[in-house]
Backbone as XML, in Angstrom:
<?xml version="1.0"?>
<chain id="A" units="angstrom">
  <residue number="1" name="UNK">
    <atom name="N" x="0.924" y="-0.919" z="0.120"/>
    <atom name="CA" x="-0.133" y="-0.060" z="0.470"/>
    <atom name="C" x="0.863" y="1.385" z="0.157"/>
  </residue>
  <residue number="2" name="UNK">
    <atom name="N" x="0.428" y="2.127" z="-0.914"/>
    <atom name="CA" x="1.445" y="3.512" z="-1.111"/>
    <atom name="C" x="0.687" y="4.378" z="0.015"/>
  </residue>
  <residue number="3" name="UNK">
    <atom name="N" x="1.410" y="5.461" z="0.347"/>
    <atom name="CA" x="1.188" y="6.548" z="1.493"/>
    <atom name="C" x="1.672" y="7.797" z="0.888"/>
  </residue>
  <residue number="4" name="UNK">
    <atom name="N" x="1.037" y="8.863" z="1.000"/>
    <atom name="CA" x="1.413" y="10.089" z="0.644"/>
    <atom name="C" x="0.386" y="10.582" z="-0.227"/>
  </residue>
  <residue number="5" name="UNK">
    <atom name="N" x="0.638" y="11.802" z="-0.523"/>
    <atom name="CA" x="-0.596" y="12.168" z="-1.547"/>
    <atom name="C" x="-0.181" y="12.724" z="-2.733"/>
  </residue>
  <residue number="6" name="UNK">
    <atom name="N" x="1.036" y="11.801" z="-3.396"/>
    <atom name="CA" x="1.336" y="11.699" z="-4.744"/>
    <atom name="C" x="1.464" y="13.074" z="-5.697"/>
  </residue>
  <residue number="7" name="UNK">
    <atom name="N" x="1.764" y="13.958" z="-4.923"/>
    <atom name="CA" x="1.680" y="15.618" z="-5.255"/>
    <atom name="C" x="3.387" y="15.779" z="-5.401"/>
  </residue>
  <residue number="8" name="UNK">
    <atom name="N" x="3.604" y="16.415" z="-6.658"/>
    <atom name="CA" x="5.092" y="16.484" z="-6.496"/>
    <atom name="C" x="5.886" y="15.116" z="-7.600"/>
  </residue>
  <residue number="9" name="UNK">
    <atom name="N" x="5.685" y="14.217" z="-6.740"/>
    <atom name="CA" x="6.208" y="13.254" z="-7.317"/>
    <atom name="C" x="8.021" y="13.153" z="-7.466"/>
  </residue>
  <residue number="10" name="UNK">
    <atom name="N" x="8.676" y="14.009" z="-7.238"/>
    <atom name="CA" x="9.979" y="14.003" z="-7.717"/>
    <atom name="C" x="10.435" y="15.109" z="-6.311"/>
  </residue>
  <residue number="11" name="UNK">
    <atom name="N" x="11.944" y="14.400" z="-6.377"/>
    <atom name="CA" x="12.778" y="14.947" z="-5.095"/>
    <atom name="C" x="12.063" y="15.355" z="-4.271"/>
  </residue>
  <residue number="12" name="UNK">
    <atom name="N" x="11.932" y="14.423" z="-3.146"/>
    <atom name="CA" x="10.721" y="14.326" z="-2.126"/>
    <atom name="C" x="9.452" y="14.976" z="-1.842"/>
  </residue>
  <residue number="13" name="UNK">
    <atom name="N" x="8.863" y="14.769" z="-3.166"/>
    <atom name="CA" x="7.737" y="15.363" z="-3.057"/>
    <atom name="C" x="7.564" y="16.728" z="-2.781"/>
  </residue>
  <residue number="14" name="UNK">
    <atom name="N" x="8.581" y="17.610" z="-3.407"/>
    <atom name="CA" x="8.314" y="18.980" z="-3.208"/>
    <atom name="C" x="8.344" y="19.760" z="-4.711"/>
  </residue>
  <residue number="15" name="UNK">
    <atom name="N" x="8.030" y="18.887" z="-5.710"/>
    <atom name="CA" x="7.508" y="19.079" z="-7.024"/>
    <atom name="C" x="9.038" y="19.922" z="-7.514"/>
  </residue>
  <residue number="16" name="UNK">
    <atom name="N" x="9.992" y="19.782" z="-7.378"/>
    <atom name="CA" x="11.203" y="20.308" z="-8.052"/>
    <atom name="C" x="11.712" y="19.455" z="-8.898"/>
  </residue>
  <residue number="17" name="UNK">
    <atom name="N" x="11.384" y="18.011" z="-9.201"/>
    <atom name="CA" x="11.898" y="16.965" z="-9.725"/>
    <atom name="C" x="12.153" y="17.707" z="-11.946"/>
  </residue>
  <residue number="18" name="UNK">
    <atom name="N" x="10.943" y="18.420" z="-12.047"/>
    <atom name="CA" x="11.034" y="19.090" z="-13.221"/>
    <atom name="C" x="12.201" y="20.053" z="-13.656"/>
  </residue>
  <residue number="19" name="UNK">
    <atom name="N" x="12.551" y="20.644" z="-12.517"/>
    <atom name="CA" x="14.190" y="21.390" z="-12.739"/>
    <atom name="C" x="15.286" y="20.700" z="-12.496"/>
  </residue>
  <residue number="20" name="UNK">
    <atom name="N" x="15.113" y="19.315" z="-11.806"/>
    <atom name="CA" x="16.345" y="18.543" z="-11.842"/>
    <atom name="C" x="16.449" y="17.979" z="-13.524"/>
  </residue>
  <residue number="21" name="UNK">
    <atom name="N" x="15.424" y="17.825" z="-13.690"/>
    <atom name="CA" x="15.340" y="17.181" z="-15.025"/>
    <atom name="C" x="15.991" y="17.957" z="-16.207"/>
  </residue>
  <residue number="22" name="UNK">
    <atom name="N" x="15.388" y="19.434" z="-15.941"/>
    <atom name="CA" x="15.771" y="20.272" z="-16.974"/>
    <atom name="C" x="17.548" y="20.721" z="-17.156"/>
  </residue>
  <residue number="23" name="UNK">
    <atom name="N" x="17.979" y="20.485" z="-15.491"/>
    <atom name="CA" x="19.453" y="20.906" z="-15.211"/>
    <atom name="C" x="20.360" y="19.998" z="-15.726"/>
  </residue>
  <residue number="24" name="UNK">
    <atom name="N" x="19.875" y="18.328" z="-15.608"/>
    <atom name="CA" x="20.524" y="17.237" z="-16.400"/>
    <atom name="C" x="20.634" y="17.289" z="-17.995"/>
  </residue>
  <residue number="25" name="UNK">
    <atom name="N" x="19.548" y="17.376" z="-18.470"/>
    <atom name="CA" x="19.580" y="17.583" z="-19.858"/>
    <atom name="C" x="20.689" y="18.872" z="-20.505"/>
  </residue>
  <residue number="26" name="UNK">
    <atom name="N" x="20.654" y="19.906" z="-19.842"/>
    <atom name="CA" x="21.320" y="20.826" z="-20.109"/>
    <atom name="C" x="23.175" y="20.500" z="-20.023"/>
  </residue>
  <residue number="27" name="UNK">
    <atom name="N" x="22.938" y="20.090" z="-18.746"/>
    <atom name="CA" x="24.540" y="19.411" z="-18.674"/>
    <atom name="C" x="25.094" y="18.084" z="-19.406"/>
  </residue>
  <residue number="28" name="UNK">
    <atom name="N" x="23.992" y="17.335" z="-20.002"/>
    <atom name="CA" x="24.335" y="16.568" z="-20.861"/>
    <atom name="C" x="24.560" y="16.884" z="-22.550"/>
  </residue>
  <residue number="29" name="UNK">
    <atom name="N" x="23.740" y="17.972" z="-22.815"/>
    <atom name="CA" x="24.113" y="18.914" z="-23.800"/>
    <atom name="C" x="24.978" y="19.546" z="-23.987"/>
  </residue>
  <residue number="30" name="UNK">
    <atom name="N" x="25.398" y="20.213" z="-23.143"/>
    <atom name="CA" x="26.773" y="20.795" z="-22.824"/>
    <atom name="C" x="28.006" y="19.759" z="-22.989"/>
  </residue>
  <residue number="31" name="UNK">
    <atom name="N" x="27.727" y="18.560" z="-22.390"/>
    <atom name="CA" x="28.889" y="17.913" z="-22.388"/>
    <atom name="C" x="28.921" y="17.292" z="-23.732"/>
  </residue>
  <residue number="32" name="UNK">
    <atom name="N" x="28.075" y="16.914" z="-24.677"/>
    <atom name="CA" x="28.383" y="16.734" z="-25.772"/>
    <atom name="C" x="28.883" y="17.345" z="-26.742"/>
  </residue>
  <residue number="33" name="UNK">
    <atom name="N" x="28.546" y="19.012" z="-26.608"/>
    <atom name="CA" x="28.951" y="19.796" z="-27.410"/>
    <atom name="C" x="30.304" y="20.141" z="-26.980"/>
  </residue>
  <residue number="34" name="UNK">
    <atom name="N" x="30.833" y="19.950" z="-25.770"/>
    <atom name="CA" x="32.483" y="20.162" z="-25.316"/>
    <atom name="C" x="33.225" y="19.060" z="-26.193"/>
  </residue>
  <residue number="35" name="UNK">
    <atom name="N" x="32.661" y="17.947" z="-26.000"/>
    <atom name="CA" x="33.191" y="16.686" z="-26.542"/>
    <atom name="C" x="33.781" y="16.235" z="-28.148"/>
  </residue>
  <residue number="36" name="UNK">
    <atom name="N" x="32.093" y="17.082" z="-28.859"/>
    <atom name="CA" x="32.343" y="17.470" z="-30.217"/>
    <atom name="C" x="33.546" y="18.458" z="-30.325"/>
  </residue>
  <residue number="37" name="UNK">
    <atom name="N" x="33.406" y="19.226" z="-29.880"/>
    <atom name="CA" x="34.571" y="20.407" z="-29.814"/>
    <atom name="C" x="36.064" y="20.023" z="-29.982"/>
  </residue>
  <residue number="38" name="UNK">
    <atom name="N" x="36.424" y="19.425" z="-28.856"/>
    <atom name="CA" x="37.352" y="18.598" z="-28.477"/>
    <atom name="C" x="37.732" y="17.773" z="-29.547"/>
  </residue>
  <residue number="39" name="UNK">
    <atom name="N" x="36.819" y="16.857" z="-29.914"/>
    <atom name="CA" x="37.619" y="16.090" z="-31.235"/>
    <atom name="C" x="37.708" y="16.651" z="-32.771"/>
  </residue>
  <residue number="40" name="UNK">
    <atom name="N" x="36.856" y="18.060" z="-32.953"/>
    <atom name="CA" x="37.216" y="18.525" z="-34.234"/>
    <atom name="C" x="37.776" y="19.818" z="-33.770"/>
  </residue>
  <residue number="41" name="UNK">
    <atom name="N" x="38.292" y="20.389" z="-32.954"/>
    <atom name="CA" x="38.899" y="21.664" z="-32.861"/>
    <atom name="C" x="39.898" y="21.843" z="-31.942"/>
  </residue>
  <residue number="42" name="UNK">
    <atom name="N" x="40.616" y="20.452" z="-31.721"/>
    <atom name="CA" x="42.071" y="20.372" z="-30.813"/>
    <atom name="C" x="42.540" y="21.676" z="-30.381"/>
  </residue>
  <residue number="43" name="UNK">
    <atom name="N" x="43.074" y="22.344" z="-31.484"/>
    <atom name="CA" x="44.211" y="23.509" z="-31.652"/>
    <atom name="C" x="43.214" y="24.681" z="-31.318"/>
  </residue>
  <residue number="44" name="UNK">
    <atom name="N" x="41.874" y="24.667" z="-32.026"/>
    <atom name="CA" x="41.306" y="25.973" z="-31.535"/>
    <atom name="C" x="41.382" y="26.646" z="-32.731"/>
  </residue>
  <residue number="45" name="UNK">
    <atom name="N" x="41.881" y="26.463" z="-33.887"/>
    <atom name="CA" x="41.762" y="26.933" z="-34.800"/>
    <atom name="C" x="41.310" y="26.308" z="-36.355"/>
  </residue>
  <residue number="46" name="UNK">
    <atom name="N" x="41.035" y="25.168" z="-36.489"/>
    <atom name="CA" x="40.200" y="24.309" z="-37.151"/>
    <atom name="C" x="40.106" y="23.130" z="-37.216"/>
  </residue>
  <residue number="47" name="UNK">
    <atom name="N" x="39.448" y="22.320" z="-38.152"/>
    <atom name="CA" x="39.458" y="21.127" z="-37.821"/>
    <atom name="C" x="40.747" y="20.511" z="-38.422"/>
  </residue>
  <residue number="48" name="UNK">
    <atom name="N" x="41.168" y="19.645" z="-37.220"/>
    <atom name="CA" x="42.591" y="18.861" z="-37.253"/>
    <atom name="C" x="42.390" y="17.649" z="-38.050"/>
  </residue>
  <residue number="49" name="UNK">
    <atom name="N" x="43.380" y="17.338" z="-38.803"/>
    <atom name="CA" x="43.589" y="15.483" z="-39.558"/>
    <atom name="C" x="43.146" y="14.695" z="-38.687"/>
  </residue>
  <residue number="50" name="UNK">
    <atom name="N" x="43.159" y="13.745" z="-39.237"/>
    <atom name="CA" x="43.281" y="12.681" z="-38.376"/>
    <atom name="C" x="44.241" y="12.191" z="-37.174"/>
  </residue>
  <residue number="51" name="UNK">
    <atom name="N" x="45.232" y="12.633" z="-37.290"/>
    <atom name="CA" x="46.342" y="12.560" z="-36.319"/>
    <atom name="C" x="46.196" y="13.457" z="-35.133"/>
  </residue>
  <residue number="52" name="UNK">
    <atom name="N" x="45.276" y="14.671" z="-35.343"/>
    <atom name="CA" x="45.212" y="15.578" z="-34.155"/>
    <atom name="C" x="46.277" y="16.574" z="-34.557"/>
  </residue>
  <residue number="53" name="UNK">
    <atom name="N" x="47.354" y="16.625" z="-35.632"/>
    <atom name="CA" x="48.452" y="17.368" z="-36.053"/>
    <atom name="C" x="47.815" y="18.343" z="-37.216"/>
  </residue>
  <residue number="54" name="UNK">
    <atom name="N" x="48.014" y="19.554" z="-37.071"/>
    <atom name="CA" x="47.776" y="20.356" z="-38.231"/>
    <atom name="C" x="49.107" y="20.332" z="-39.401"/>
  </residue>
  <residue number="55" name="UNK">
    <atom name="N" x="49.109" y="20.706" z="-40.638"/>
    <atom name="CA" x="50.048" y="20.877" z="-40.997"/>
    <atom name="C" x="50.686" y="22.635" z="-41.315"/>
  </residue>
  <residue number="56" name="UNK">
    <atom name="N" x="52.244" y="22.291" z="-41.187"/>
    <atom name="CA" x="52.625" y="24.080" z="-41.406"/>
    <atom name="C" x="52.806" y="24.379" z="-42.734"/>
  </residue>
  <residue number="57" name="UNK">
    <atom name="N" x="53.311" y="25.236" z="-43.023"/>
    <atom name="CA" x="53.226" y="26.143" z="-44.315"/>
    <atom name="C" x="54.097" y="24.784" z="-44.971"/>
  </residue>
  <residue number="58" name="UNK">
    <atom name="N" x="55.652" y="24.821" z="-44.396"/>
    <atom name="CA" x="56.719" y="24.027" z="-44.543"/>
    <atom name="C" x="56.516" y="22.458" z="-45.337"/>
  </residue>
  <residue number="59" name="UNK">
    <atom name="N" x="55.826" y="22.088" z="-44.232"/>
    <atom name="CA" x="55.313" y="20.489" z="-44.759"/>
    <atom name="C" x="54.550" y="20.525" z="-46.157"/>
  </residue>
  <residue number="60" name="UNK">
    <atom name="N" x="53.250" y="21.844" z="-45.906"/>
    <atom name="CA" x="52.459" y="21.664" z="-47.386"/>
    <atom name="C" x="53.360" y="21.893" z="-48.538"/>
  </residue>
  <residue number="61" name="UNK">
    <atom name="N" x="54.606" y="22.722" z="-48.350"/>
    <atom name="CA" x="55.069" y="23.076" z="-49.825"/>
    <atom name="C" x="56.248" y="21.409" z="-49.819"/>
  </residue>
  <residue number="62" name="UNK">
    <atom name="N" x="56.452" y="21.047" z="-48.871"/>
    <atom name="CA" x="57.460" y="19.497" z="-48.885"/>
    <atom name="C" x="56.489" y="18.888" z="-49.764"/>
  </residue>
  <residue number="63" name="UNK">
    <atom name="N" x="55.225" y="18.415" z="-49.505"/>
    <atom name="CA" x="54.323" y="17.786" z="-50.008"/>
    <atom name="C" x="54.103" y="18.231" z="-51.580"/>
  </residue>
  <residue number="64" name="UNK">
    <atom name="N" x="53.732" y="18.934" z="-51.990"/>
    <atom name="CA" x="53.734" y="20.117" z="-53.269"/>
    <atom name="C" x="54.926" y="19.836" z="-54.089"/>
  </residue>
  <residue number="65" name="UNK">
    <atom name="N" x="55.759" y="19.940" z="-53.621"/>
    <atom name="CA" x="57.585" y="19.656" z="-54.329"/>
    <atom name="C" x="57.160" y="18.151" z="-54.712"/>
  </residue>
  <residue number="66" name="UNK">
    <atom name="N" x="56.990" y="17.357" z="-53.582"/>
    <atom name="CA" x="57.343" y="16.035" z="-54.242"/>
    <atom name="C" x="56.015" y="15.477" z="-55.018"/>
  </residue>
  <residue number="67" name="UNK">
    <atom name="N" x="55.129" y="15.779" z="-55.152"/>
    <atom name="CA" x="54.207" y="15.846" z="-55.905"/>
    <atom name="C" x="54.156" y="16.250" z="-57.404"/>
  </residue>
  <residue number="68" name="UNK">
    <atom name="N" x="55.165" y="17.109" z="-57.383"/>
    <atom name="CA" x="55.377" y="17.812" z="-58.770"/>
    <atom name="C" x="54.657" y="19.093" z="-58.804"/>
  </residue>
  <residue number="69" name="UNK">
    <atom name="N" x="54.134" y="19.321" z="-58.151"/>
    <atom name="CA" x="53.219" y="20.521" z="-58.414"/>
    <atom name="C" x="54.228" y="22.027" z="-58.377"/>
  </residue>
  <residue number="70" name="UNK">
    <atom name="N" x="55.163" y="21.845" z="-57.867"/>
    <atom name="CA" x="56.216" y="23.171" z="-58.075"/>
    <atom name="C" x="57.213" y="22.692" z="-58.302"/>
  </residue>
  <residue number="71" name="UNK">
    <atom name="N" x="58.525" y="23.413" z="-58.905"/>
    <atom name="CA" x="59.848" y="23.048" z="-58.734"/>
    <atom name="C" x="60.340" y="23.258" z="-57.583"/>
  </residue>
  <residue number="72" name="UNK">
    <atom name="N" x="61.718" y="22.880" z="-57.797"/>
    <atom name="CA" x="62.427" y="23.198" z="-56.825"/>
    <atom name="C" x="63.164" y="24.610" z="-56.525"/>
  </residue>
  <residue number="73" name="UNK">
    <atom name="N" x="63.180" y="25.052" z="-57.629"/>
    <atom name="CA" x="63.355" y="26.877" z="-57.712"/>
    <atom name="C" x="62.308" y="27.158" z="-57.232"/>
  </residue>
  <residue number="74" name="UNK">
    <atom name="N" x="60.899" y="27.104" z="-57.123"/>
    <atom name="CA" x="60.082" y="27.642" z="-56.556"/>
    <atom name="C" x="59.742" y="27.487" z="-55.123"/>
  </residue>
  <residue number="75" name="UNK">
    <atom name="N" x="60.084" y="25.711" z="-54.956"/>
    <atom name="CA" x="60.116" y="25.488" z="-53.368"/>
    <atom name="C" x="61.133" y="26.141" z="-52.442"/>
  </residue>
  <residue number="76" name="UNK">
    <atom name="N" x="62.529" y="26.179" z="-53.159"/>
    <atom name="CA" x="63.283" y="27.168" z="-52.141"/>
    <atom name="C" x="62.981" y="28.840" z="-52.229"/>
  </residue>
  <residue number="77" name="UNK">
    <atom name="N" x="62.151" y="29.113" z="-53.184"/>
    <atom name="CA" x="62.007" y="30.570" z="-53.190"/>
    <atom name="C" x="61.224" y="30.999" z="-52.196"/>
  </residue>
  <residue number="78" name="UNK">
    <atom name="N" x="59.855" y="29.919" z="-52.076"/>
    <atom name="CA" x="58.709" y="29.982" z="-51.304"/>
    <atom name="C" x="59.034" y="29.867" z="-49.835"/>
  </residue>
  <residue number="79" name="UNK">
    <atom name="N" x="60.057" y="28.881" z="-49.594"/>
    <atom name="CA" x="60.351" y="28.276" z="-48.108"/>
    <atom name="C" x="61.733" y="29.570" z="-47.589"/>
  </residue>
  <residue number="80" name="UNK">
    <atom name="N" x="62.145" y="30.254" z="-48.559"/>
    <atom name="CA" x="62.830" y="31.456" z="-47.917"/>
    <atom name="C" x="61.905" y="32.355" z="-47.614"/>
  </residue>
  <residue number="81" name="UNK">
    <atom name="N" x="60.829" y="32.970" z="-48.081"/>
    <atom name="CA" x="59.588" y="33.730" z="-47.718"/>
    <atom name="C" x="59.526" y="33.315" z="-46.648"/>
  </residue>
  <residue number="82" name="UNK">
    <atom name="N" x="59.071" y="32.176" z="-46.529"/>
    <atom name="CA" x="58.309" y="31.659" z="-45.436"/>
    <atom name="C" x="59.147" y="32.064" z="-44.148"/>
  </residue>
  <residue number="83" name="UNK">
    <atom name="N" x="60.474" y="31.563" z="-44.225"/>
    <atom name="CA" x="61.520" y="31.524" z="-43.583"/>
    <atom name="C" x="61.577" y="33.227" z="-42.930"/>
  </residue>
  <residue number="84" name="UNK">
    <atom name="N" x="61.938" y="34.139" z="-43.631"/>
    <atom name="CA" x="61.945" y="35.378" z="-43.303"/>
    <atom name="C" x="60.637" y="36.100" z="-43.199"/>
  </residue>
  <residue number="85" name="UNK">
    <atom name="N" x="59.450" y="35.811" z="-42.859"/>
    <atom name="CA" x="58.204" y="36.184" z="-42.505"/>
    <atom name="C" x="58.120" y="35.750" z="-40.797"/>
  </residue>
  <residue number="86" name="UNK">
    <atom name="N" x="59.305" y="34.710" z="-40.281"/>
    <atom name="CA" x="58.831" y="34.714" z="-38.775"/>
    <atom name="C" x="59.727" y="35.556" z="-38.037"/>
  </residue>
</chain>
Protein backbone atom coordinates (compact mmCIF):
# COMPACT_ATOMS: atom_id res chain seq x y z
CA UNK A 1 0.00 0.00 0.00
CA UNK A 2 1.36 3.42 -0.95
CA UNK A 3 1.10 6.40 1.35
CA UNK A 4 1.34 10.10 0.64
CA UNK A 5 -0.48 12.70 -1.36
CA UNK A 6 1.10 11.92 -4.71
CA UNK A 7 1.90 15.57 -5.33
CA UNK A 8 5.26 16.46 -6.83
CA UNK A 9 6.45 12.93 -7.44
CA UNK A 10 10.02 14.14 -7.59
CA UNK A 11 12.73 15.18 -5.16
CA UNK A 12 10.99 14.24 -1.96
CA UNK A 13 7.55 15.35 -3.05
CA UNK A 14 8.43 19.04 -3.27
CA UNK A 15 7.59 19.26 -6.97
CA UNK A 16 11.15 20.15 -7.97
CA UNK A 17 11.81 17.07 -10.07
CA UNK A 18 11.22 18.92 -13.35
CA UNK A 19 13.90 21.48 -12.47
CA UNK A 20 16.46 18.76 -11.94
CA UNK A 21 15.39 17.08 -15.18
CA UNK A 22 16.05 20.32 -17.10
CA UNK A 23 19.42 20.81 -15.37
CA UNK A 24 20.34 17.20 -16.14
CA UNK A 25 19.60 17.58 -19.88
CA UNK A 26 21.38 20.94 -20.08
CA UNK A 27 24.49 19.34 -18.57
CA UNK A 28 24.27 16.42 -21.03
CA UNK A 29 23.92 18.77 -24.03
CA UNK A 30 26.84 20.95 -22.89
CA UNK A 31 29.00 17.84 -22.38
CA UNK A 32 28.20 16.63 -25.91
CA UNK A 33 29.10 20.04 -27.36
CA UNK A 34 32.44 20.09 -25.53
CA UNK A 35 33.26 16.54 -26.64
CA UNK A 36 32.50 17.36 -30.29
CA UNK A 37 34.55 20.57 -30.10
CA UNK A 38 37.46 18.69 -28.51
CA UNK A 39 37.44 16.06 -31.24
CA UNK A 40 37.18 18.43 -34.22
CA UNK A 41 38.83 21.61 -32.98
CA UNK A 42 41.71 20.41 -30.79
CA UNK A 43 44.00 23.35 -31.46
CA UNK A 44 41.24 25.93 -31.63
CA UNK A 45 41.98 27.06 -35.17
CA UNK A 46 40.06 24.60 -37.32
CA UNK A 47 39.38 20.99 -38.01
CA UNK A 48 42.43 18.86 -37.31
CA UNK A 49 43.39 15.96 -39.52
CA UNK A 50 43.01 12.37 -38.31
CA UNK A 51 46.33 12.44 -36.46
CA UNK A 52 45.31 15.53 -34.55
CA UNK A 53 48.17 17.56 -36.00
CA UNK A 54 47.83 20.43 -38.40
CA UNK A 55 50.27 20.77 -41.27
CA UNK A 56 52.44 23.82 -41.25
CA UNK A 57 53.34 25.75 -44.39
CA UNK A 58 56.72 24.05 -44.81
CA UNK A 59 55.13 20.59 -44.72
CA UNK A 60 52.65 21.65 -47.39
CA UNK A 61 55.49 22.98 -49.55
CA UNK A 62 57.38 19.68 -49.18
CA UNK A 63 54.31 17.73 -50.29
CA UNK A 64 53.74 20.03 -53.26
CA UNK A 65 57.38 19.55 -54.31
CA UNK A 66 57.12 15.79 -53.88
CA UNK A 67 53.91 15.70 -55.96
CA UNK A 68 55.53 17.73 -58.72
CA UNK A 69 53.18 20.68 -58.28
CA UNK A 70 56.10 23.12 -57.91
CA UNK A 71 59.70 23.12 -59.08
CA UNK A 72 62.75 23.02 -56.83
CA UNK A 73 63.38 26.68 -57.59
CA UNK A 74 59.82 27.62 -56.60
CA UNK A 75 60.14 25.49 -53.46
CA UNK A 76 63.35 27.20 -52.37
CA UNK A 77 61.93 30.66 -53.09
CA UNK A 78 58.71 30.04 -51.17
CA UNK A 79 60.61 28.42 -48.29
CA UNK A 80 62.90 31.46 -48.06
CA UNK A 81 59.87 33.78 -47.99
CA UNK A 82 58.24 31.72 -45.25
CA UNK A 83 61.36 31.68 -43.09
CA UNK A 84 61.94 35.43 -43.51
CA UNK A 85 58.42 36.13 -42.33
CA UNK A 86 59.02 34.53 -38.93
